[in-house]
PDB file of C-alpha atoms and ligand atoms in Angstrom:
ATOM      1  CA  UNK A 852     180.192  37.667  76.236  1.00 97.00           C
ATOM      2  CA  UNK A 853     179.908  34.199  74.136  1.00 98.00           C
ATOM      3  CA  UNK A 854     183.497  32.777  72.611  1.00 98.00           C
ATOM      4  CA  UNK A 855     183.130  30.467  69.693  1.00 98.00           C
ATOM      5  CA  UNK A 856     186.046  28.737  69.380  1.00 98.00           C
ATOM      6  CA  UNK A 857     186.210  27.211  66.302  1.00 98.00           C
ATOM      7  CA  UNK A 858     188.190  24.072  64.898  1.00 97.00           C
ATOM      8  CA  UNK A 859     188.477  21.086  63.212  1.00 97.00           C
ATOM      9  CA  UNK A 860     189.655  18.658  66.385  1.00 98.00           C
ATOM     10  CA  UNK A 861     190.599  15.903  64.680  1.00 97.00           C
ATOM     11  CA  UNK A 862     190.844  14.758  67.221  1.00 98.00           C
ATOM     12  CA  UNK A 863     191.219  17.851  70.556  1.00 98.00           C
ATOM     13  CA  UNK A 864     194.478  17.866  71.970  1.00 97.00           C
ATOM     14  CA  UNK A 865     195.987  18.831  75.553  1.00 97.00           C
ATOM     15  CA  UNK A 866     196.794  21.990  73.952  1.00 97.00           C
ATOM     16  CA  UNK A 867     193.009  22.709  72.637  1.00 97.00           C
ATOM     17  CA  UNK A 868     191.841  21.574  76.268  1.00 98.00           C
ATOM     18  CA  UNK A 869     194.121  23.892  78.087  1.00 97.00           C
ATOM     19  CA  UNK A 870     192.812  26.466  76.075  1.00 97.00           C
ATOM     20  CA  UNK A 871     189.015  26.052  76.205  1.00 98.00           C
ATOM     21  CA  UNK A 872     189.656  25.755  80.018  1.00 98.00           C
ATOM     22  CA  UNK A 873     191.288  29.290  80.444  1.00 97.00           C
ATOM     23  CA  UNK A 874     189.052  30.639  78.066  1.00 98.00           C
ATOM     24  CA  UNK A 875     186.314  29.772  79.939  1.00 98.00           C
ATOM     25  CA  UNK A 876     187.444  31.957  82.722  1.00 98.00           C
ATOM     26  CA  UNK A 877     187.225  34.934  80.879  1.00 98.00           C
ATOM     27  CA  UNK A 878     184.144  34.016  78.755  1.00 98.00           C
ATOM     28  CA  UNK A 879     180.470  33.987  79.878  1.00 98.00           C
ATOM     29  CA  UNK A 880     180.185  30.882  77.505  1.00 98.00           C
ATOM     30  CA  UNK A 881     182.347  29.201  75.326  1.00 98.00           C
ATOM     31  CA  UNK A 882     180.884  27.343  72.715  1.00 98.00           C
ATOM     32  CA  UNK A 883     183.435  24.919  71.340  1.00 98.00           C
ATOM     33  CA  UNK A 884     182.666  24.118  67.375  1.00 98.00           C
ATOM     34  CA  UNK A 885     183.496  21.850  65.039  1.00 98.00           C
ATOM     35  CA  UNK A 886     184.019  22.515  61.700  1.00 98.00           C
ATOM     36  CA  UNK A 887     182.225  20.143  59.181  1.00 96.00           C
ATOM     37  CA  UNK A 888     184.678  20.084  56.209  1.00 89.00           C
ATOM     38  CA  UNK A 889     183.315  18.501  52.902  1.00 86.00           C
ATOM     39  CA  UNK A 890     186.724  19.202  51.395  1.00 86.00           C
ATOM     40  CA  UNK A 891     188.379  17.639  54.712  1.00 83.00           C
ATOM     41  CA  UNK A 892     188.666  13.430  55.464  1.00 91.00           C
ATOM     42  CA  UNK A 893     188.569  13.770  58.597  1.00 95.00           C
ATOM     43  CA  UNK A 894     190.005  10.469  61.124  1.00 95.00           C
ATOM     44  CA  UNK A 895     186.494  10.722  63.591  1.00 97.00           C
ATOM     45  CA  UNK A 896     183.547  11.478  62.400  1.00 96.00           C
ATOM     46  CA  UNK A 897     182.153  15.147  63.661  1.00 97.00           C
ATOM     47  CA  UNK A 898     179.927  13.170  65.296  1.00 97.00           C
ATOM     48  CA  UNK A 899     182.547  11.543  67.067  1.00 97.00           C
ATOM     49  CA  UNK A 900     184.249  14.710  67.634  1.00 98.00           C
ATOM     50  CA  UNK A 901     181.563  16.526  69.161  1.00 98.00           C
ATOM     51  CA  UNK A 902     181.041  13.114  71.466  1.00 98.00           C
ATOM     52  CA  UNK A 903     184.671  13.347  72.507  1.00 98.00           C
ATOM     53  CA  UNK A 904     185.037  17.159  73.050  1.00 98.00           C
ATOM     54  CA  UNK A 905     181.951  16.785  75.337  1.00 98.00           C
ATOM     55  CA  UNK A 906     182.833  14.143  77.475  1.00 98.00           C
ATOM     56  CA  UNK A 907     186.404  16.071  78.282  1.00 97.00           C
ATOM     57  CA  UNK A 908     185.061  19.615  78.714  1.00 98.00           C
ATOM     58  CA  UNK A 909     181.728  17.914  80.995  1.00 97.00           C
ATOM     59  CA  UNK A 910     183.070  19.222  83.804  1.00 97.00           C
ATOM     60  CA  UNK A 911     183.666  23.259  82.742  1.00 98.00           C
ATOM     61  CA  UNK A 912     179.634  24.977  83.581  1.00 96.00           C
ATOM     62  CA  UNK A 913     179.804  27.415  80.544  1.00 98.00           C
ATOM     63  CA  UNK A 914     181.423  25.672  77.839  1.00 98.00           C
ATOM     64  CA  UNK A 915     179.002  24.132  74.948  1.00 98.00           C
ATOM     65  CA  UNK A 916     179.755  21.670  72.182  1.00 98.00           C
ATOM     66  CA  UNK A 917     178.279  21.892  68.549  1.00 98.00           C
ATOM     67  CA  UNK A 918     179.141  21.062  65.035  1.00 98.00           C
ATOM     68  CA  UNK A 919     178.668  23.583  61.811  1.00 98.00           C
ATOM     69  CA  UNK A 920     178.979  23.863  58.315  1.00 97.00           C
ATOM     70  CA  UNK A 921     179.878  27.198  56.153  1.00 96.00           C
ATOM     71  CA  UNK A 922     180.903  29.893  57.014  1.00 98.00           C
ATOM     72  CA  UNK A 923     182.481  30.758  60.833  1.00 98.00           C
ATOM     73  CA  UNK A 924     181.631  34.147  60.894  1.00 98.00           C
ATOM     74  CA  UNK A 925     178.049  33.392  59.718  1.00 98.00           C
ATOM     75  CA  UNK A 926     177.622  30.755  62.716  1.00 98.00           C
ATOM     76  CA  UNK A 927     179.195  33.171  65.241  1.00 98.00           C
ATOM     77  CA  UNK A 928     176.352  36.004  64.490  1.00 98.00           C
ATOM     78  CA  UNK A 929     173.508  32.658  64.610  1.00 98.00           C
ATOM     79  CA  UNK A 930     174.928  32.098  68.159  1.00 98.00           C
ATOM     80  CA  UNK A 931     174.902  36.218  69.052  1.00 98.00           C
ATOM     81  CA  UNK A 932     179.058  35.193  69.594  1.00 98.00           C
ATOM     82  CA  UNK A 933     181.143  38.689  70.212  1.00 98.00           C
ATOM     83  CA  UNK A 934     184.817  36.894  69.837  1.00 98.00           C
ATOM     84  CA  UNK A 935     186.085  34.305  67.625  1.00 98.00           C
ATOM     85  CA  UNK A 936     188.651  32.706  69.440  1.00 98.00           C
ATOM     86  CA  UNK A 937     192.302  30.485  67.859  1.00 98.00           C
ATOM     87  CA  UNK A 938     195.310  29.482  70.484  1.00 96.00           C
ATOM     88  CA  UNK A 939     198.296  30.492  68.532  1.00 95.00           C
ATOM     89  CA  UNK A 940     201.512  28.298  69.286  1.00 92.00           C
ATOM     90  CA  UNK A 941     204.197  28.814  67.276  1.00 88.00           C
ATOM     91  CA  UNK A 942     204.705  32.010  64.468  1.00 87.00           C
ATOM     92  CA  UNK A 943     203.814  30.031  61.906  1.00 88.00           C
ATOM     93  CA  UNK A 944     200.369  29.807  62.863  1.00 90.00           C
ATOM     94  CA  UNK A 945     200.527  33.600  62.982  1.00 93.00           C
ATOM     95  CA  UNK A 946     200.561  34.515  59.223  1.00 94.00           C
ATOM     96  CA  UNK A 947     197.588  32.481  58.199  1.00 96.00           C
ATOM     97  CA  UNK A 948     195.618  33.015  62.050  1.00 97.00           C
ATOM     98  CA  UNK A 949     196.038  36.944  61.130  1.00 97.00           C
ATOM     99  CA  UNK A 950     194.703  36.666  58.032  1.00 97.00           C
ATOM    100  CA  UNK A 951     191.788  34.659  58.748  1.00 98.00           C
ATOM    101  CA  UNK A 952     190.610  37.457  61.460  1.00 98.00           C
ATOM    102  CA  UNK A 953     191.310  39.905  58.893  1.00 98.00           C
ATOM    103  CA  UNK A 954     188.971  38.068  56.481  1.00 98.00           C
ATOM    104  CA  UNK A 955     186.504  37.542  59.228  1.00 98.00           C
ATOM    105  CA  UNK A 956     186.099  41.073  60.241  1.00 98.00           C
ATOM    106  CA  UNK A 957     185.392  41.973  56.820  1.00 98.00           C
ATOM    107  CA  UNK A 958     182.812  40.177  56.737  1.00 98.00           C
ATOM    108  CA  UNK A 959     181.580  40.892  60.381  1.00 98.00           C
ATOM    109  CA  UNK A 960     182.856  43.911  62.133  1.00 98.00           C
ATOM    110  CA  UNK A 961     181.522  43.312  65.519  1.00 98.00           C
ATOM    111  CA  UNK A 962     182.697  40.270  65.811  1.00 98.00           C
ATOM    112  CA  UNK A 963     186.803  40.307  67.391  1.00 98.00           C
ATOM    113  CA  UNK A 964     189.001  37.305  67.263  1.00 98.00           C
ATOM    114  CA  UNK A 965     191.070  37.205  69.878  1.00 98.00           C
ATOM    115  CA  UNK A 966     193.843  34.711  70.154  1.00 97.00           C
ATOM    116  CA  UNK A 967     195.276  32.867  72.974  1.00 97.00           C
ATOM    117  CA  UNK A 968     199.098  31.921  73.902  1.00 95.00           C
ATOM    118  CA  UNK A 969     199.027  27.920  73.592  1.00 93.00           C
ATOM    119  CA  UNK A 970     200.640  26.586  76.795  1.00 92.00           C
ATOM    120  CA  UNK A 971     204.498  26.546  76.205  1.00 90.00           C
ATOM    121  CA  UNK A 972     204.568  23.224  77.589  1.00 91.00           C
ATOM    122  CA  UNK A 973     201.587  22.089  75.180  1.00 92.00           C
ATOM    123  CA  UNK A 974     202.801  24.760  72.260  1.00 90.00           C
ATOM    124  CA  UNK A 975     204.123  21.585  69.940  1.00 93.00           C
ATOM    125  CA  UNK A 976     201.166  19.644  69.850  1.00 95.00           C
ATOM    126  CA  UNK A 977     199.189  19.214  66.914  1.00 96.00           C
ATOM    127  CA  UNK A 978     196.437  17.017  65.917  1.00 96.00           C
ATOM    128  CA  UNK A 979     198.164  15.598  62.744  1.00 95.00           C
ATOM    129  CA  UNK A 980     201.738  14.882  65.131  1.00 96.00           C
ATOM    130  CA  UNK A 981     199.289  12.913  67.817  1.00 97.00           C
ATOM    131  CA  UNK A 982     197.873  10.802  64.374  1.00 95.00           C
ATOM    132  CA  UNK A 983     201.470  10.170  63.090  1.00 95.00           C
ATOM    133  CA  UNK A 984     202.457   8.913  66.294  1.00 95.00           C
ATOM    134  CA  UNK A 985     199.380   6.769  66.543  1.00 95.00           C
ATOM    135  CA  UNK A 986     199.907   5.544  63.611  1.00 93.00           C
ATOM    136  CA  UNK A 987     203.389   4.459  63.956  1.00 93.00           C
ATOM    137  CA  UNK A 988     202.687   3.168  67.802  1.00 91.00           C
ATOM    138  CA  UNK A 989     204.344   5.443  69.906  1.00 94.00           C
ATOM    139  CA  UNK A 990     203.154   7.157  72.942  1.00 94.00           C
ATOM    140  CA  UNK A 991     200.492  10.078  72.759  1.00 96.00           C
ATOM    141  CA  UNK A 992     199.166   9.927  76.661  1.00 95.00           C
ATOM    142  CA  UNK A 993     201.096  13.005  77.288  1.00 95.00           C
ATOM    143  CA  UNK A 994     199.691  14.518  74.212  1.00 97.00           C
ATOM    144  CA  UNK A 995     195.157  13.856  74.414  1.00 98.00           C
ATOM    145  CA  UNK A 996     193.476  12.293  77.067  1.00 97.00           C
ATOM    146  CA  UNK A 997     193.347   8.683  77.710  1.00 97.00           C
ATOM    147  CA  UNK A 998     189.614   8.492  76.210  1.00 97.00           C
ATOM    148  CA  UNK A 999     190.699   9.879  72.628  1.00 97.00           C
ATOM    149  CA  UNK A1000     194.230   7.382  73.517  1.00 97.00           C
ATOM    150  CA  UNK A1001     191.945   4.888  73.637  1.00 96.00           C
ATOM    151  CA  UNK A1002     189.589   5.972  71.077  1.00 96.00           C
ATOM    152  CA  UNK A1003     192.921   6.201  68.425  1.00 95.00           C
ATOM    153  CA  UNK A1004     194.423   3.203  69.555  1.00 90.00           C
ATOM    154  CA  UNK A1005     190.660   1.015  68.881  1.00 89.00           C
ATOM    155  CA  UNK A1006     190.538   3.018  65.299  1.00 88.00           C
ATOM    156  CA  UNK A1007     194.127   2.227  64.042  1.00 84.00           C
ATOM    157  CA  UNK A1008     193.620  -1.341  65.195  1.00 76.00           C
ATOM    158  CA  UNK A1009     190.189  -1.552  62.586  1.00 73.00           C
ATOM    159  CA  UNK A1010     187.436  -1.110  66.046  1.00 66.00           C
TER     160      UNK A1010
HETATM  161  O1  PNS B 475     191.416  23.453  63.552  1.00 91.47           O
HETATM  162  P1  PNS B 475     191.625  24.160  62.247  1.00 91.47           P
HETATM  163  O2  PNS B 475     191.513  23.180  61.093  1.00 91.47           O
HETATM  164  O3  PNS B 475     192.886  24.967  62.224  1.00 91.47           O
HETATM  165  O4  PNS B 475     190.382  25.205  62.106  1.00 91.47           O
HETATM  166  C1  PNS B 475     190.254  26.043  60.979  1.00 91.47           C
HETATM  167  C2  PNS B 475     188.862  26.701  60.949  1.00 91.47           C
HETATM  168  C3  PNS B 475     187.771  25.673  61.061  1.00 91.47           C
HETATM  169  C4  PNS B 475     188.746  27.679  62.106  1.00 91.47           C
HETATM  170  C5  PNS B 475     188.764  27.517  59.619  1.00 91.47           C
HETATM  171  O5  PNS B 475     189.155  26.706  58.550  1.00 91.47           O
HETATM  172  C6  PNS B 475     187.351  28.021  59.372  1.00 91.47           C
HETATM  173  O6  PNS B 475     186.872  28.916  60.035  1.00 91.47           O
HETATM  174  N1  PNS B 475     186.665  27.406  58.375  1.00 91.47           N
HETATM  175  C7  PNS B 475     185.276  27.679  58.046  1.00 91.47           C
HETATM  176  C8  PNS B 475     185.168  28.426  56.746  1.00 91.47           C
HETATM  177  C9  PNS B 475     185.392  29.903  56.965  1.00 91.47           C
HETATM  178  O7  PNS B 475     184.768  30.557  57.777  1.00 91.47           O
HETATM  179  N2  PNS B 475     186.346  30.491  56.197  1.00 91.47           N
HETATM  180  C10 PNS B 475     186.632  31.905  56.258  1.00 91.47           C
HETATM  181  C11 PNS B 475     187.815  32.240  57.097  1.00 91.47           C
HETATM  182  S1  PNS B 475     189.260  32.161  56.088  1.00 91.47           S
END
């Protein structure tokens, strides 16, 4: 069965990584997508993102990279995906996660979201926490890889 796994990874976290790499034990294929948001300013471009999810999933066989626009649910049937799948780390995400699958299924029956337990360890990182810190020069090795370290550290300093 194909997973989409949607998102905005702006920029993809330890926590997203860990997920697309157990998910890809229990998926055929896992095609990792990001969102593109025309009511979103993103930090990297989807371009970008796509680029950097690649590069740090190139060594998992059956997970894809790709970029959309619309609707999720619509992109999920293009790719014949059975399961929509969100990490879930904290309860807040609950409330809005549940009703976003509720939505979804509406509008496509067949198609299940199924969530995934973040990573305890990982379960308080967020993209927008890894940009604050960033931002304000602290450490975020222990939060993305040392490519999208890098790749922050070269965009807050105007490269
Ligand atoms: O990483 P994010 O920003 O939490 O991801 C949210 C995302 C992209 C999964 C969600 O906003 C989404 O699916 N947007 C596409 C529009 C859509 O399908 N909306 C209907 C579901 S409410």
């Amino acid at each position: 069965m194909i997973a989409i796994y949607p998102g905005s990874f702006d920029p993809i976290t330890l926590g997203h990584l860990d997920l697309i790499e157990r998910s890809s034990i229990l998926f055929e294929k896992v095609i990792v997508a990001v969102l593109k948001n025309p009511h979103k300013q993103p930090f990297f471009t989807v371009e970008k993102r796509v680029q950097q999810i690649k590069k740090c999933t190139q060594n998992i066989k059956n997970v894809e990279v790709d970029s959309f626009t619309g609707l999720t649910i619509e992109y999920a049937k293009m790719k014949q995906a059975g399961v929509l799948l969100r990490g879930l780390r904290v309860m807040s995400d609950f409330e809005q996660e549940l009703q976003m699958a509720h939505i979804n299924k509406t509008l496509e029956p067949n198609i299940e979201t199924i969530f995934l337990a973040t990573n305890t360890e990982l379960s308080f990182i967020s993209s927008s926490v890894v940009k604050e810190i960033a931002k304000l020069g602290g450490a975020i090795d222990h939060l993305v890889t040392s490519d999208i370290a890098k790749d922050l550290f070269s965009a807050m300093n105007g490269g």
